[in-house]
Amino acid sequence: MAFFRRKKSNEKKEREKEESSQASPETPPDQEPVEAGEEASAEKAQPPEAESAALLEEPEPQDEPMPEPLPEPEPEPVEEPIPEEPPAGNEPKQGLWGRLGARLKKTRERIGGSIDRITLGKKIDDDLLDELEEVLVTADLGVQTSLKLIEDLRGQVARKELSDAEALKKALAAGIAEVLAGVAELPSRDNDPHVIMVVGVNGVGKTTTIGKLAHCFKDEGRSVLLAAGDTFRAAASEQLTLWADKVGCDVVGGQEGADPSAVAFDAVEAAQSRGRDLVIVDTAGRLHTKVNLMEELKKIHRVLGKMLDGAPHEVFLVLDATTGQNALQQAKLFNQAVPLTGLVLTKLDGTAKGGVVVAIAGELGLPICFVGLGEGMEDLKPFDAQEFAEAIF
């Protein structure tokens, strides 16, 4: 039994020995274990031969990175020469149509360009004047006005005063200017306040024109008040209020569906109490063929006359120049309902039917007060008959 106990004891010791050898690697018999501090000092203490060999070893060449291409230099901006201003006092006169004549291009091509084509290589005689008459009628100058102009030219041809196309165009321009000038004179606008009533059909730009008129009169130094008498169209009063804010003037309005005559009455009363110089009354757009709507205009006209002696002092009809001869018919019917004192033509820059200006002046004797030559606030200009006649040629 003692033999077996010793044998088991020896086997147990051998197993413990094997486990301890696996946990920590054995140190070689010919080398003693080195402490951490001694190992570090041993690394520092290298033989001089190894140190010099390390210094003599050349580092391996490394590929240098390719340099990035430099950006191309931007060209230096070249300063444009500033045009020299002409000396004061020698500036050429440049009127409305001299500055904005390019906007009459379509009307000029329709009239002046057609005359150039029919007179090319021809002598001025009756046959050519017959062709010219057709050109004037198709350019919306109206039959009556065209016949009058041609008869005047026939007399000059008979007297041998027109020898070439240039002389013919100058004579025709003078005749058109005479027609445009032979209209009623505009009032002085010296009333206190001066009341202008604005009428027109739907879609001609009446409310926008009123805003531009207010701007034009403000530039003259007048204090303006607007009356939002279009109580029929939705948001018409809001649109006019926006224009009033932009121009910097007062506006008097009423609720939607209110009596426009009452709005006009209140506006004149407000202008008197606030000391305003000029009142512009907006009205609802209406077809000139609707009798009941035209009667409403007569009512507004009567109420203004009762409120202020002589009011409205002016009645402007706003016409769309692109409608041609239809604009002439509108002017005739509106003039029957309320006595018109002047016309405002819009969109004259976008039509070849600008000759209707001459037809209205010739047949109705109504002056063209303002013309619209663009969408900007500054593009509503007072009309000049002589410059218009010259611009279309």
mmCIF file of C-alpha atoms in Angstrom:
data_model
loop_
_atom_site.group_PDB
_atom_site.id
_atom_site.type_symbol
_atom_site.label_atom_id
_atom_site.label_comp_id
_atom_site.label_asym_id
_atom_site.label_seq_id
_atom_site.Cartn_x
_atom_site.Cartn_y
_atom_site.Cartn_z
ATOM 1 C CA MET A 1 0.000 0.000 0.000
ATOM 2 C CA ALA A 2 2.834 2.406 0.790
ATOM 3 C CA PHE A 3 4.206 1.677 -2.679
ATOM 4 C CA PHE A 4 1.033 2.760 -4.395
ATOM 5 C CA ARG A 5 0.805 5.968 -2.289
ATOM 6 C CA ARG A 6 4.330 6.987 -3.278
ATOM 7 C CA LYS A 7 3.591 6.264 -6.922
ATOM 8 C CA LYS A 8 0.468 8.484 -6.909
ATOM 9 C CA SER A 9 2.387 11.238 -5.123
ATOM 10 C CA ASN A 10 5.115 11.166 -7.777
ATOM 11 C CA GLU A 11 2.548 11.262 -10.636
ATOM 12 C CA LYS A 12 0.843 14.254 -9.009
ATOM 13 C CA LYS A 13 4.150 16.152 -8.780
ATOM 14 C CA GLU A 14 4.938 15.416 -12.399
ATOM 15 C CA ARG A 15 1.541 16.773 -13.517
ATOM 16 C CA GLU A 16 2.056 19.976 -11.495
ATOM 17 C CA LYS A 17 5.469 20.387 -13.046
ATOM 18 C CA GLU A 18 4.107 20.017 -16.592
ATOM 19 C CA GLU A 19 1.341 22.548 -15.919
ATOM 20 C CA SER A 20 3.808 25.123 -14.570
ATOM 21 C CA SER A 21 6.077 24.665 -17.603
ATOM 22 C CA GLN A 22 3.159 25.308 -19.979
ATOM 23 C CA ALA A 23 2.120 28.483 -18.129
ATOM 24 C CA SER A 24 5.609 30.145 -18.391
ATOM 25 C CA PRO A 25 8.159 29.358 -21.140
ATOM 26 C CA GLU A 26 11.337 27.899 -19.860
ATOM 27 C CA THR A 27 14.443 29.965 -19.751
ATOM 28 C CA PRO A 28 17.348 28.486 -21.706
ATOM 29 C CA PRO A 29 19.729 26.840 -19.305
ATOM 30 C CA ASP A 30 22.681 28.937 -20.417
ATOM 31 C CA GLN A 31 20.881 32.295 -20.006
ATOM 32 C CA GLU A 32 19.710 33.885 -16.834
ATOM 33 C CA PRO A 33 16.458 35.883 -16.778
ATOM 34 C CA VAL A 34 16.932 39.572 -17.408
ATOM 35 C CA GLU A 35 15.066 42.254 -15.565
ATOM 36 C CA ALA A 36 13.098 44.942 -17.506
ATOM 37 C CA GLY A 37 15.444 47.774 -16.535
ATOM 38 C CA GLU A 38 18.503 45.781 -17.519
ATOM 39 C CA GLU A 39 16.920 44.911 -20.907
ATOM 40 C CA ALA A 40 16.334 48.603 -21.682
ATOM 41 C CA SER A 41 19.895 49.539 -20.731
ATOM 42 C CA ALA A 42 21.179 46.734 -22.897
ATOM 43 C CA GLU A 43 19.340 48.105 -25.905
ATOM 44 C CA LYS A 44 20.865 51.528 -25.336
ATOM 45 C CA ALA A 45 24.362 50.209 -24.940
ATOM 46 C CA GLN A 46 25.034 49.070 -28.499
ATOM 47 C CA PRO A 47 28.529 48.463 -29.775
ATOM 48 C CA PRO A 48 30.114 51.395 -31.723
ATOM 49 C CA GLU A 49 30.495 49.201 -34.800
ATOM 50 C CA ALA A 50 26.732 48.620 -35.038
ATOM 51 C CA GLU A 51 26.025 52.305 -34.480
ATOM 52 C CA SER A 52 28.395 53.439 -37.258
ATOM 53 C CA ALA A 53 26.973 50.784 -39.597
ATOM 54 C CA ALA A 54 23.516 52.127 -38.979
ATOM 55 C CA LEU A 55 24.707 55.634 -39.827
ATOM 56 C CA LEU A 56 26.438 54.463 -43.026
ATOM 57 C CA GLU A 57 23.334 52.713 -44.275
ATOM 58 C CA GLU A 58 21.588 54.927 -46.861
ATOM 59 C CA PRO A 59 17.817 55.216 -46.605
ATOM 60 C CA GLU A 60 15.920 53.590 -49.390
ATOM 61 C CA PRO A 61 14.811 56.155 -51.991
ATOM 62 C CA GLN A 62 11.141 56.902 -51.858
ATOM 63 C CA ASP A 63 9.020 57.977 -54.780
ATOM 64 C CA GLU A 64 8.405 61.714 -54.570
ATOM 65 C CA PRO A 65 4.768 62.770 -55.100
ATOM 66 C CA MET A 66 4.043 64.421 -58.423
ATOM 67 C CA PRO A 67 3.511 68.172 -58.017
ATOM 68 C CA GLU A 68 -0.061 69.336 -58.652
ATOM 69 C CA PRO A 69 -0.454 71.427 -61.807
ATOM 70 C CA LEU A 70 -0.697 75.116 -61.073
ATOM 71 C CA PRO A 71 -4.022 76.736 -61.978
ATOM 72 C CA GLU A 72 -3.956 78.897 -65.053
ATOM 73 C CA PRO A 73 -3.905 82.559 -64.128
ATOM 74 C CA GLU A 74 -7.222 84.301 -64.686
ATOM 75 C CA PRO A 75 -7.106 87.118 -67.199
ATOM 76 C CA GLU A 76 -7.166 90.503 -65.586
ATOM 77 C CA PRO A 77 -10.450 92.339 -66.139
ATOM 78 C CA VAL A 78 -10.201 95.034 -68.726
ATOM 79 C CA GLU A 79 -11.918 98.208 -67.694
ATOM 80 C CA GLU A 80 -14.295 99.482 -70.317
ATOM 81 C CA PRO A 81 -13.788 103.097 -71.169
ATOM 82 C CA ILE A 82 -16.445 105.335 -69.700
ATOM 83 C CA PRO A 83 -18.118 107.332 -72.450
ATOM 84 C CA GLU A 84 -17.494 110.985 -72.125
ATOM 85 C CA GLU A 85 -20.545 113.063 -71.394
ATOM 86 C CA PRO A 86 -21.269 115.779 -73.908
ATOM 87 C CA PRO A 87 -20.694 119.263 -72.592
ATOM 88 C CA ALA A 88 -23.661 120.927 -70.990
ATOM 89 C CA GLY A 89 -25.715 123.029 -73.338
ATOM 90 C CA ASN A 90 -24.735 120.981 -76.452
ATOM 91 C CA GLU A 91 -26.882 117.912 -75.736
ATOM 92 C CA PRO A 92 -29.111 116.990 -78.679
ATOM 93 C CA LYS A 93 -32.808 117.258 -78.010
ATOM 94 C CA GLN A 94 -34.280 113.804 -77.544
ATOM 95 C CA GLY A 95 -38.041 113.738 -77.130
ATOM 96 C CA LEU A 96 -40.412 110.948 -76.214
ATOM 97 C CA TRP A 97 -40.330 109.233 -79.580
ATOM 98 C CA GLY A 98 -36.604 109.831 -79.990
ATOM 99 C CA ARG A 99 -35.966 107.858 -76.787
ATOM 100 C CA LEU A 100 -38.629 105.209 -77.249
ATOM 101 C CA GLY A 101 -39.039 105.171 -81.026
ATOM 102 C CA ALA A 102 -37.814 101.593 -81.161
ATOM 103 C CA ARG A 103 -40.995 100.539 -79.378
ATOM 104 C CA LEU A 104 -43.052 101.740 -82.366
ATOM 105 C CA LYS A 105 -41.209 99.343 -84.641
ATOM 106 C CA LYS A 106 -44.293 97.364 -85.685
ATOM 107 C CA THR A 107 -46.346 100.439 -86.548
ATOM 108 C CA ARG A 108 -43.379 101.957 -88.386
ATOM 109 C CA GLU A 109 -42.892 98.802 -90.455
ATOM 110 C CA ARG A 110 -46.611 98.657 -91.222
ATOM 111 C CA ILE A 111 -46.812 102.242 -92.540
ATOM 112 C CA GLY A 112 -43.331 103.525 -93.351
ATOM 113 C CA GLY A 113 -42.048 100.150 -94.567
ATOM 114 C CA SER A 114 -45.056 99.643 -96.848
ATOM 115 C CA ILE A 115 -44.555 103.080 -98.393
ATOM 116 C CA ASP A 116 -40.925 102.227 -99.128
ATOM 117 C CA ARG A 117 -41.996 99.042 -100.914
ATOM 118 C CA ILE A 118 -44.686 100.571 -103.110
ATOM 119 C CA THR A 119 -42.566 103.574 -104.094
ATOM 120 C CA LEU A 120 -39.419 101.603 -104.956
ATOM 121 C CA GLY A 121 -38.525 102.391 -108.560
ATOM 122 C CA LYS A 122 -41.841 104.119 -109.275
ATOM 123 C CA LYS A 123 -42.804 107.677 -110.013
ATOM 124 C CA ILE A 124 -45.272 109.523 -107.845
ATOM 125 C CA ASP A 125 -48.591 109.456 -109.707
ATOM 126 C CA ASP A 126 -52.283 108.653 -109.196
ATOM 127 C CA ASP A 127 -51.747 104.906 -109.439
ATOM 128 C CA LEU A 128 -49.161 104.983 -106.673
ATOM 129 C CA LEU A 129 -51.452 107.120 -104.517
ATOM 130 C CA ASP A 130 -54.205 104.511 -104.931
ATOM 131 C CA GLU A 131 -51.804 101.902 -103.532
ATOM 132 C CA LEU A 132 -50.863 104.268 -100.711
ATOM 133 C CA GLU A 133 -54.541 104.723 -99.811
ATOM 134 C CA GLU A 134 -54.870 100.964 -99.378
ATOM 135 C CA VAL A 135 -51.792 100.941 -97.143
ATOM 136 C CA LEU A 136 -53.259 103.640 -94.883
ATOM 137 C CA VAL A 137 -56.645 101.926 -94.565
ATOM 138 C CA THR A 138 -55.099 98.561 -93.683
ATOM 139 C CA ALA A 139 -52.877 100.324 -91.116
ATOM 140 C CA ASP A 140 -56.068 101.342 -89.231
ATOM 141 C CA LEU A 141 -55.936 105.046 -90.027
ATOM 142 C CA GLY A 142 -59.617 104.804 -90.918
ATOM 143 C CA VAL A 143 -61.358 105.270 -94.265
ATOM 144 C CA GLN A 144 -62.347 108.902 -93.800
ATOM 145 C CA THR A 145 -58.962 109.996 -92.491
ATOM 146 C CA SER A 146 -57.121 108.047 -95.203
ATOM 147 C CA LEU A 147 -59.221 109.633 -97.976
ATOM 148 C CA LYS A 148 -58.552 113.114 -96.625
ATOM 149 C CA LEU A 149 -54.803 112.508 -96.462
ATOM 150 C CA ILE A 150 -54.691 111.091 -100.007
ATOM 151 C CA GLU A 151 -56.674 114.016 -101.434
ATOM 152 C CA ASP A 152 -54.172 116.435 -99.935
ATOM 153 C CA LEU A 153 -51.319 114.445 -101.497
ATOM 154 C CA ARG A 154 -53.030 114.419 -104.923
ATOM 155 C CA GLY A 155 -53.089 118.200 -104.877
ATOM 156 C CA GLN A 156 -49.390 118.347 -104.118
ATOM 157 C CA VAL A 157 -48.621 115.843 -106.890
ATOM 158 C CA ALA A 158 -50.641 117.929 -109.349
ATOM 159 C CA ARG A 159 -48.556 120.953 -108.373
ATOM 160 C CA LYS A 160 -45.418 118.842 -108.882
ATOM 161 C CA GLU A 161 -44.352 119.358 -105.276
ATOM 162 C CA LEU A 162 -43.613 115.645 -104.653
ATOM 163 C CA SER A 163 -40.773 114.357 -106.787
ATOM 164 C CA ASP A 164 -39.597 111.283 -104.869
ATOM 165 C CA ALA A 165 -40.476 108.881 -102.066
ATOM 166 C CA GLU A 166 -38.781 110.946 -99.342
ATOM 167 C CA ALA A 167 -40.785 114.018 -100.250
ATOM 168 C CA LEU A 168 -43.943 111.884 -100.233
ATOM 169 C CA LYS A 169 -43.245 110.564 -96.733
ATOM 170 C CA LYS A 170 -42.491 114.034 -95.385
ATOM 171 C CA ALA A 171 -45.740 115.358 -96.824
ATOM 172 C CA LEU A 172 -47.713 112.436 -95.378
ATOM 173 C CA ALA A 173 -46.094 112.886 -91.944
ATOM 174 C CA ALA A 174 -47.026 116.572 -92.001
ATOM 175 C CA GLY A 175 -50.625 115.657 -92.898
ATOM 176 C CA ILE A 176 -50.869 113.144 -90.032
ATOM 177 C CA ALA A 177 -49.429 115.664 -87.561
ATOM 178 C CA GLU A 178 -52.025 118.196 -88.725
ATOM 179 C CA VAL A 179 -54.852 115.710 -88.092
ATOM 180 C CA LEU A 180 -53.536 114.877 -84.621
ATOM 181 C CA ALA A 181 -53.120 118.555 -83.747
ATOM 182 C CA GLY A 182 -56.588 119.545 -84.912
ATOM 183 C CA VAL A 183 -58.347 118.316 -81.772
ATOM 184 C CA ALA A 184 -59.814 119.911 -78.688
ATOM 185 C CA GLU A 185 -57.357 121.506 -76.297
ATOM 186 C CA LEU A 186 -56.646 119.884 -72.955
ATOM 187 C CA PRO A 187 -57.871 121.665 -69.782
ATOM 188 C CA SER A 188 -55.441 123.428 -67.495
ATOM 189 C CA ARG A 189 -56.207 121.181 -64.492
ATOM 190 C CA ASP A 190 -56.271 124.125 -62.089
ATOM 191 C CA ASN A 191 -59.481 123.170 -60.264
ATOM 192 C CA ASP A 192 -59.420 122.528 -56.521
ATOM 193 C CA PRO A 193 -59.632 119.589 -56.585
ATOM 194 C CA HIS A 194 -59.427 118.603 -60.262
ATOM 195 C CA VAL A 195 -61.473 115.437 -60.877
ATOM 196 C CA ILE A 196 -60.658 112.922 -63.630
ATOM 197 C CA MET A 197 -63.023 110.035 -64.333
ATOM 198 C CA VAL A 198 -61.512 106.998 -66.093
ATOM 199 C CA VAL A 199 -63.642 104.597 -68.159
ATOM 200 C CA GLY A 200 -63.008 101.671 -70.505
ATOM 201 C CA VAL A 201 -63.913 98.107 -71.375
ATOM 202 C CA ASN A 202 -62.653 95.029 -69.538
ATOM 203 C CA GLY A 203 -59.013 94.056 -69.933
ATOM 204 C CA VAL A 204 -57.526 97.250 -71.376
ATOM 205 C CA GLY A 205 -55.350 97.887 -68.295
ATOM 206 C CA LYS A 206 -57.490 100.635 -66.792
ATOM 207 C CA THR A 207 -56.513 100.188 -63.131
ATOM 208 C CA THR A 208 -52.826 99.921 -64.015
ATOM 209 C CA THR A 209 -53.125 103.040 -66.157
ATOM 210 C CA ILE A 210 -54.657 104.926 -63.212
ATOM 211 C CA GLY A 211 -51.667 103.986 -61.061
ATOM 212 C CA LYS A 212 -49.277 105.253 -63.748
ATOM 213 C CA LEU A 213 -51.306 108.450 -64.163
ATOM 214 C CA ALA A 214 -51.024 109.064 -60.421
ATOM 215 C CA HIS A 215 -47.254 108.624 -60.682
ATOM 216 C CA CYS A 216 -47.095 111.044 -63.612
ATOM 217 C CA PHE A 217 -49.109 113.722 -61.776
ATOM 218 C CA LYS A 218 -47.062 113.193 -58.593
ATOM 219 C CA ASP A 219 -43.936 113.967 -60.607
ATOM 220 C CA GLU A 220 -45.567 117.275 -61.543
ATOM 221 C CA GLY A 221 -45.802 118.114 -57.845
ATOM 222 C CA ARG A 222 -49.521 117.435 -57.407
ATOM 223 C CA SER A 223 -51.108 115.666 -54.434
ATOM 224 C CA VAL A 224 -53.265 112.832 -55.738
ATOM 225 C CA LEU A 225 -56.167 110.848 -54.285
ATOM 226 C CA LEU A 226 -57.529 107.694 -55.944
ATOM 227 C CA ALA A 227 -61.168 106.560 -55.790
ATOM 228 C CA ALA A 228 -61.643 102.772 -56.037
ATOM 229 C CA GLY A 229 -64.974 102.949 -57.862
ATOM 230 C CA ASP A 230 -64.653 99.474 -59.397
ATOM 231 C CA THR A 231 -66.703 97.688 -56.743
ATOM 232 C CA PHE A 232 -67.796 94.957 -59.137
ATOM 233 C CA ARG A 233 -64.544 93.151 -59.970
ATOM 234 C CA ALA A 234 -63.031 91.019 -57.210
ATOM 235 C CA ALA A 235 -59.781 92.436 -55.763
ATOM 236 C CA ALA A 236 -60.017 95.609 -57.881
ATOM 237 C CA SER A 237 -59.882 97.787 -54.768
ATOM 238 C CA GLU A 238 -56.860 95.846 -53.448
ATOM 239 C CA GLN A 239 -55.057 96.280 -56.769
ATOM 240 C CA LEU A 240 -55.626 100.030 -56.732
ATOM 241 C CA THR A 241 -54.502 100.185 -53.093
ATOM 242 C CA LEU A 242 -51.207 98.495 -54.058
ATOM 243 C CA TRP A 243 -50.667 101.126 -56.737
ATOM 244 C CA ALA A 244 -51.470 103.885 -54.241
ATOM 245 C CA ASP A 245 -48.861 102.507 -51.830
ATOM 246 C CA LYS A 246 -46.301 102.265 -54.613
ATOM 247 C CA VAL A 247 -46.915 105.799 -55.844
ATOM 248 C CA GLY A 248 -47.413 107.303 -52.386
ATOM 249 C CA CYS A 249 -50.926 108.722 -52.537
ATOM 250 C CA ASP A 250 -54.265 108.327 -50.743
ATOM 251 C CA VAL A 251 -57.036 105.968 -51.790
ATOM 252 C CA VAL A 252 -60.727 105.898 -50.880
ATOM 253 C CA GLY A 253 -62.679 102.677 -51.472
ATOM 254 C CA GLY A 254 -65.829 100.845 -50.578
ATOM 255 C CA GLN A 255 -66.980 97.320 -49.922
ATOM 256 C CA GLU A 256 -67.399 94.889 -52.789
ATOM 257 C CA GLY A 257 -70.771 95.464 -54.420
ATOM 258 C CA ALA A 258 -71.126 98.992 -53.030
ATOM 259 C CA ASP A 259 -72.570 101.811 -55.120
ATOM 260 C CA PRO A 260 -69.673 103.255 -57.179
ATOM 261 C CA SER A 261 -71.359 106.658 -57.214
ATOM 262 C CA ALA A 262 -71.155 106.747 -53.408
ATOM 263 C CA VAL A 263 -67.452 105.877 -53.548
ATOM 264 C CA ALA A 264 -66.842 108.716 -56.010
ATOM 265 C CA PHE A 265 -68.787 111.104 -53.762
ATOM 266 C CA ASP A 266 -66.759 110.093 -50.688
ATOM 267 C CA ALA A 267 -63.491 110.461 -52.600
ATOM 268 C CA VAL A 268 -64.195 114.054 -53.638
ATOM 269 C CA GLU A 269 -65.300 114.885 -50.102
ATOM 270 C CA ALA A 270 -62.090 113.367 -48.701
ATOM 271 C CA ALA A 271 -59.967 115.293 -51.204
ATOM 272 C CA GLN A 272 -61.567 118.560 -50.137
ATOM 273 C CA SER A 273 -61.049 117.874 -46.439
ATOM 274 C CA ARG A 274 -57.427 116.686 -46.920
ATOM 275 C CA GLY A 275 -56.472 119.437 -49.355
ATOM 276 C CA ARG A 276 -55.635 117.166 -52.308
ATOM 277 C CA ASP A 277 -55.096 118.709 -55.749
ATOM 278 C CA LEU A 278 -56.367 115.946 -57.984
ATOM 279 C CA VAL A 279 -58.810 113.028 -57.782
ATOM 280 C CA ILE A 280 -58.753 110.078 -60.208
ATOM 281 C CA VAL A 281 -61.940 107.991 -60.143
ATOM 282 C CA ASP A 282 -61.699 104.355 -61.247
ATOM 283 C CA THR A 283 -64.799 102.678 -62.687
ATOM 284 C CA ALA A 284 -65.680 99.070 -63.418
ATOM 285 C CA GLY A 285 -64.801 97.785 -66.858
ATOM 286 C CA ARG A 286 -67.859 97.304 -69.032
ATOM 287 C CA LEU A 287 -68.717 96.374 -72.582
ATOM 288 C CA HIS A 288 -69.661 99.402 -74.607
ATOM 289 C CA THR A 289 -72.669 97.463 -75.986
ATOM 290 C CA LYS A 290 -74.318 96.949 -72.548
ATOM 291 C CA VAL A 291 -76.867 99.743 -72.129
ATOM 292 C CA ASN A 292 -77.511 99.210 -68.403
ATOM 293 C CA LEU A 293 -73.815 99.421 -67.570
ATOM 294 C CA MET A 294 -73.408 102.562 -69.631
ATOM 295 C CA GLU A 295 -76.299 104.073 -67.680
ATOM 296 C CA GLU A 296 -74.343 103.456 -64.483
ATOM 297 C CA LEU A 297 -71.513 105.588 -65.878
ATOM 298 C CA LYS A 298 -73.987 108.407 -66.486
ATOM 299 C CA LYS A 299 -75.046 108.173 -62.845
ATOM 300 C CA ILE A 300 -71.471 108.479 -61.571
ATOM 301 C CA HIS A 301 -71.013 111.471 -63.854
ATOM 302 C CA ARG A 302 -74.144 113.162 -62.487
ATOM 303 C CA VAL A 303 -73.233 112.534 -58.826
ATOM 304 C CA LEU A 304 -69.773 114.036 -59.310
ATOM 305 C CA GLY A 305 -71.353 117.094 -60.919
ATOM 306 C CA LYS A 306 -73.659 117.589 -57.959
ATOM 307 C CA MET A 307 -70.831 117.163 -55.481
ATOM 308 C CA LEU A 308 -68.493 119.638 -57.174
ATOM 309 C CA ASP A 309 -69.330 122.221 -59.794
ATOM 310 C CA GLY A 310 -67.957 121.202 -63.196
ATOM 311 C CA ALA A 311 -66.849 117.742 -62.065
ATOM 312 C CA PRO A 312 -65.703 115.518 -63.556
ATOM 313 C CA HIS A 313 -63.468 118.031 -65.276
ATOM 314 C CA GLU A 314 -61.978 115.336 -67.518
ATOM 315 C CA VAL A 315 -63.186 111.913 -68.674
ATOM 316 C CA PHE A 316 -60.428 109.632 -69.979
ATOM 317 C CA LEU A 317 -61.228 106.604 -72.110
ATOM 318 C CA VAL A 318 -58.538 103.914 -71.883
ATOM 319 C CA LEU A 319 -58.135 102.005 -75.164
ATOM 320 C CA ASP A 320 -56.062 98.982 -76.106
ATOM 321 C CA ALA A 321 -54.181 99.966 -79.263
ATOM 322 C CA THR A 322 -53.936 96.319 -80.364
ATOM 323 C CA THR A 323 -57.698 96.209 -81.057
ATOM 324 C CA GLY A 324 -57.384 98.542 -84.059
ATOM 325 C CA GLN A 325 -60.703 99.712 -85.512
ATOM 326 C CA ASN A 326 -62.605 98.204 -82.578
ATOM 327 C CA ALA A 327 -61.014 100.899 -80.404
ATOM 328 C CA LEU A 328 -62.602 103.507 -82.672
ATOM 329 C CA GLN A 329 -66.056 101.942 -82.155
ATOM 330 C CA GLN A 330 -65.527 101.885 -78.388
ATOM 331 C CA ALA A 331 -64.663 105.569 -78.417
ATOM 332 C CA LYS A 332 -67.818 106.428 -80.358
ATOM 333 C CA LEU A 333 -70.177 104.560 -77.980
ATOM 334 C CA PHE A 334 -68.516 105.702 -74.739
ATOM 335 C CA ASN A 335 -68.616 109.276 -76.026
ATOM 336 C CA GLN A 336 -72.383 108.946 -76.416
ATOM 337 C CA ALA A 337 -72.792 107.845 -72.777
ATOM 338 C CA VAL A 338 -70.451 110.337 -71.105
ATOM 339 C CA PRO A 339 -68.732 113.269 -72.841
ATOM 340 C CA LEU A 340 -65.120 112.173 -73.323
ATOM 341 C CA THR A 341 -62.398 114.784 -73.067
ATOM 342 C CA GLY A 342 -59.351 112.666 -73.946
ATOM 343 C CA LEU A 343 -57.951 109.220 -74.639
ATOM 344 C CA VAL A 344 -55.204 107.049 -73.167
ATOM 345 C CA LEU A 345 -53.820 104.410 -75.522
ATOM 346 C CA THR A 346 -52.103 101.415 -73.928
ATOM 347 C CA LYS A 347 -49.890 98.709 -75.476
ATOM 348 C CA LEU A 348 -48.859 100.963 -78.354
ATOM 349 C CA ASP A 349 -45.407 99.359 -78.303
ATOM 350 C CA GLY A 350 -46.706 95.866 -79.114
ATOM 351 C CA THR A 351 -48.958 96.475 -82.103
ATOM 352 C CA ALA A 352 -48.822 97.311 -85.794
ATOM 353 C CA LYS A 353 -52.214 99.032 -85.472
ATOM 354 C CA GLY A 354 -50.931 102.277 -84.009
ATOM 355 C CA GLY A 355 -52.555 104.132 -86.896
ATOM 356 C CA VAL A 356 -55.820 104.005 -84.966
ATOM 357 C CA VAL A 357 -54.468 107.029 -83.067
ATOM 358 C CA VAL A 358 -54.901 109.057 -86.256
ATOM 359 C CA ALA A 359 -58.347 107.601 -86.989
ATOM 360 C CA ILE A 360 -59.737 108.524 -83.543
ATOM 361 C CA ALA A 361 -58.335 112.030 -83.692
ATOM 362 C CA GLY A 362 -59.578 112.547 -87.252
ATOM 363 C CA GLU A 363 -63.115 111.180 -86.841
ATOM 364 C CA LEU A 364 -63.937 112.151 -83.234
ATOM 365 C CA GLY A 365 -61.716 115.170 -82.671
ATOM 366 C CA LEU A 366 -60.624 113.748 -79.308
ATOM 367 C CA PRO A 367 -57.083 114.476 -78.107
ATOM 368 C CA ILE A 368 -54.696 111.660 -77.253
ATOM 369 C CA CYS A 369 -53.552 112.616 -73.747
ATOM 370 C CA PHE A 370 -51.214 109.746 -72.824
ATOM 371 C CA VAL A 371 -49.777 106.668 -74.513
ATOM 372 C CA GLY A 372 -48.458 103.485 -72.941
ATOM 373 C CA LEU A 373 -45.159 102.273 -74.396
ATOM 374 C CA GLY A 374 -44.247 99.525 -71.927
ATOM 375 C CA GLU A 375 -44.988 97.881 -68.607
ATOM 376 C CA GLY A 376 -42.892 100.112 -66.367
ATOM 377 C CA MET A 377 -44.282 102.909 -64.240
ATOM 378 C CA GLU A 378 -42.325 105.443 -66.316
ATOM 379 C CA ASP A 379 -43.657 104.106 -69.635
ATOM 380 C CA LEU A 380 -46.874 106.126 -69.661
ATOM 381 C CA LYS A 381 -45.984 109.357 -71.445
ATOM 382 C CA PRO A 382 -47.803 112.506 -72.552
ATOM 383 C CA PHE A 383 -48.600 112.341 -76.242
ATOM 384 C CA ASP A 384 -46.828 114.551 -78.795
ATOM 385 C CA ALA A 385 -48.495 114.680 -82.232
ATOM 386 C CA GLN A 386 -45.520 115.955 -84.228
ATOM 387 C CA GLU A 387 -43.045 113.464 -82.793
ATOM 388 C CA PHE A 388 -45.453 110.566 -83.267
ATOM 389 C CA ALA A 389 -45.958 111.464 -86.946
ATOM 390 C CA GLU A 390 -42.206 111.582 -87.486
ATOM 391 C CA ALA A 391 -41.552 108.334 -85.590
ATOM 392 C CA ILE A 392 -43.838 106.144 -87.713
ATOM 393 C CA PHE A 393 -41.783 107.013 -90.799
#
